[in-house]
Coordinates of C-alpha atoms in Angstrom, one line a residue:
X1 CA 43.2 136.3 120.3
X2 CA 45.2 137.4 123.2
X3 CA 48.2 139.6 122.8
X4 CA 51.2 140.1 125.0
X5 CA 51.5 138.6 128.3
X6 CA 53.9 136.0 129.7
X7 CA 55.1 133.0 127.1
X8 CA 56.8 130.1 128.9
X9 CA 59.6 129.6 126.6
X10 CA 60.2 133.2 125.1
X11 CA 63.3 135.0 125.6
X12 CA 66.9 134.4 125.8
X13 CA 67.9 131.3 127.5
X14 CA 70.3 132.0 130.4
X15 CA 74.0 131.1 129.6
X16 CA 75.6 129.4 132.7
X17 CA 79.0 130.5 131.7
X18 CA 78.0 134.4 131.5
X19 CA 78.5 137.0 134.2
X20 CA 75.0 138.3 134.0
X21 CA 73.9 134.8 134.9
X22 CA 76.6 134.6 137.6
X23 CA 75.4 137.7 139.2
X24 CA 71.6 136.6 139.0
X25 CA 72.7 133.3 140.8
X26 CA 72.0 131.1 137.8
X27 CA 74.1 127.9 137.6
X28 CA 73.7 124.4 136.5
X29 CA 73.2 121.5 139.0
X30 CA 76.0 118.8 138.3
X31 CA 74.9 115.3 137.9
X32 CA 77.3 112.7 138.0
X33 CA 78.4 110.9 134.8
X34 CA 78.5 107.6 136.4
X35 CA 74.8 107.6 137.0
X36 CA 72.7 106.8 140.0
X37 CA 73.9 104.2 142.4
X38 CA 70.9 103.9 144.9
X39 CA 67.9 101.6 144.9
X40 CA 65.5 101.7 142.1
X41 CA 62.2 102.8 143.2
X42 CA 59.0 100.6 142.5
X43 CA 57.1 101.1 139.3
X44 CA 54.3 103.5 140.3
X45 CA 51.6 102.7 137.4
X46 CA 49.3 100.0 137.3
X47 CA 49.5 97.1 135.0
X48 CA 48.8 98.0 131.1
X49 CA 46.4 95.5 129.8
X50 CA 47.1 94.3 126.1
X51 CA 43.8 93.1 124.1
X52 CA 43.7 91.6 120.8
X53 CA 40.8 91.6 118.1
X54 CA 40.0 88.5 116.4
X55 CA 38.8 88.1 112.7
X56 CA 35.0 88.2 113.9
X57 CA 35.7 91.7 115.7
X58 CA 35.6 90.2 119.3
X59 CA 38.2 91.7 121.6
X60 CA 40.0 89.5 124.0
X61 CA 42.7 90.0 126.6
X62 CA 46.3 88.9 125.5
X63 CA 48.1 87.6 128.7
X64 CA 51.5 86.7 126.8
X65 CA 51.3 90.3 125.3
X66 CA 50.4 92.1 128.7
X67 CA 53.4 90.1 130.2
X68 CA 55.8 90.9 127.6
X69 CA 54.6 94.7 128.0
X70 CA 55.2 94.8 131.7
X71 CA 58.7 93.0 131.3
X72 CA 59.9 95.5 128.8
X73 CA 58.2 98.3 130.6
X74 CA 60.3 97.1 134.0
X75 CA 63.4 96.9 132.0
X76 CA 63.3 100.5 130.7
X77 CA 62.5 101.7 134.2
X78 CA 65.6 100.0 135.6
X79 CA 67.8 101.2 132.7
X80 CA 66.5 104.8 133.2
X81 CA 67.3 104.5 137.2
X82 CA 71.0 104.0 136.2
X83 CA 71.3 107.3 134.4
X84 CA 72.9 110.6 135.6
X85 CA 69.4 112.2 135.7
X86 CA 68.3 109.5 138.3
X87 CA 70.8 111.3 140.7
X88 CA 68.4 114.4 140.4
X89 CA 64.9 112.3 140.2
X90 CA 65.9 110.9 143.7
X91 CA 65.9 114.0 145.2
X92 CA 62.8 115.2 147.3
X93 CA 62.4 118.2 145.2
X94 CA 62.0 116.2 141.9
X95 CA 59.7 113.6 143.6
X96 CA 57.2 115.0 141.1
X97 CA 58.6 113.5 138.2
X98 CA 58.3 109.9 139.1
X99 CA 55.1 109.5 137.3
X100 CA 56.3 111.1 134.4
X101 CA 59.3 109.0 134.2
X102 CA 56.9 106.0 134.5
X103 CA 54.9 107.4 131.7
X104 CA 57.8 107.8 129.5
X105 CA 58.8 104.2 130.1
X106 CA 55.1 103.2 129.0
X107 CA 55.1 105.5 126.0
X108 CA 58.5 104.0 124.8
X109 CA 57.1 100.5 124.9
X110 CA 54.0 101.8 123.1
X111 CA 56.3 103.5 120.6
X112 CA 58.4 100.3 120.0
X113 CA 55.5 98.4 118.7
X114 CA 54.4 98.5 115.1
X115 CA 50.8 99.6 116.1
X116 CA 52.2 102.9 117.5
X117 CA 50.8 106.2 115.9
X118 CA 52.1 109.5 115.2
X119 CA 50.6 110.9 118.2
X120 CA 52.2 108.1 120.5
X121 CA 55.6 108.8 118.9
X122 CA 54.9 112.7 119.3
X123 CA 54.6 112.4 122.9
X124 CA 57.9 110.8 123.4
X125 CA 60.2 113.7 123.0
X126 CA 58.0 116.0 125.1
X127 CA 58.5 113.3 128.0
X128 CA 62.1 113.1 127.6
X129 CA 62.2 117.1 127.7
X130 CA 60.1 116.9 130.9
X131 CA 62.2 114.4 132.8
X132 CA 65.6 116.0 131.4
X133 CA 66.6 113.1 129.2
X134 CA 67.3 115.4 126.0
X135 CA 69.7 118.4 125.9
X136 CA 66.9 120.8 126.1
X137 CA 65.2 119.2 129.1
X138 CA 68.6 119.1 130.9
X139 CA 68.9 122.9 130.2
X140 CA 65.4 123.6 131.3
X141 CA 65.8 121.7 134.7
X142 CA 69.2 123.5 135.1
X143 CA 71.0 120.3 135.0
X144 CA 74.5 119.4 133.4
X145 CA 76.3 116.2 133.4
X146 CA 79.8 116.5 134.6
X147 CA 82.7 114.1 133.2
X148 CA 84.1 111.8 135.4
X149 CA 87.5 112.8 136.8
X150 CA 89.1 109.6 137.1
X151 CA 88.2 108.5 133.3
X152 CA 89.2 111.9 132.1
X153 CA 92.7 111.5 133.7
X154 CA 92.9 107.9 132.5
X155 CA 92.3 109.2 129.0
X156 CA 94.6 112.0 129.2
X157 CA 97.4 109.3 130.2
X158 CA 96.7 107.1 127.4
X159 CA 96.5 109.9 124.8
X160 CA 100.0 110.9 126.0
X161 CA 101.3 107.4 125.8
X162 CA 99.9 106.7 122.2
X163 CA 101.3 110.1 120.9
X164 CA 105.0 109.5 120.9
X165 CA 107.1 111.7 118.8
X166 CA 108.1 109.6 115.5
X167 CA 111.4 110.7 114.1
X168 CA 111.5 112.6 111.0
X169 CA 113.1 111.3 108.0
X170 CA 114.8 113.6 105.6
X171 CA 114.5 113.1 101.7
X172 CA 117.7 113.4 99.8

C-alpha cells in the first residue's frame, strides 16, 4: 500500500472570505440567480434503447418506453439549461462538462424507474458534484450563486411594509 503523496480532496478547503484566500487570489465566480437565458445546446448523447423480457425469456425492443425515456431525458436537459450553473456550462472553459451533464440527465431518468439499482442511484450524487448541482460541487468548481438584487430590494420593501408598528396596550 502506498503511503504519502497527493490526495485530491485532502486538506483544508479554501475560504473565499478569508484574507489568506484573498492574498492567494482565490475567489468564487458569481453565477446569476436568474439562470441561463441563452439557447439550449443539442443533447449530445445517442438514443437510449429500452428492451423488455417476455415470459419466455425472449428480449424485445420497446418503442414506447424508448420514446418516453427520450422525452423525459430531453425535458431534464432543457430544465438544467435554465439553472444558474448553465451560465458557467455555456462558457468555453467548461465545455468538457457537456457530456457529464447529458450523462446526469440519463442517469436521473434511469434512477426514476423502479428498476434502478443501488449503483445507479449512487452515481447520481457524483454526477451532481461533478457538474456543480450540489453545494460541494459548486464549491469545488469555484462557483457561487448570487442573489438577484432587484428581487432582494423588492422583498426588503415588502418586509418593511408588513412590519408596521402596532400600538401597545396598557393593562390597568
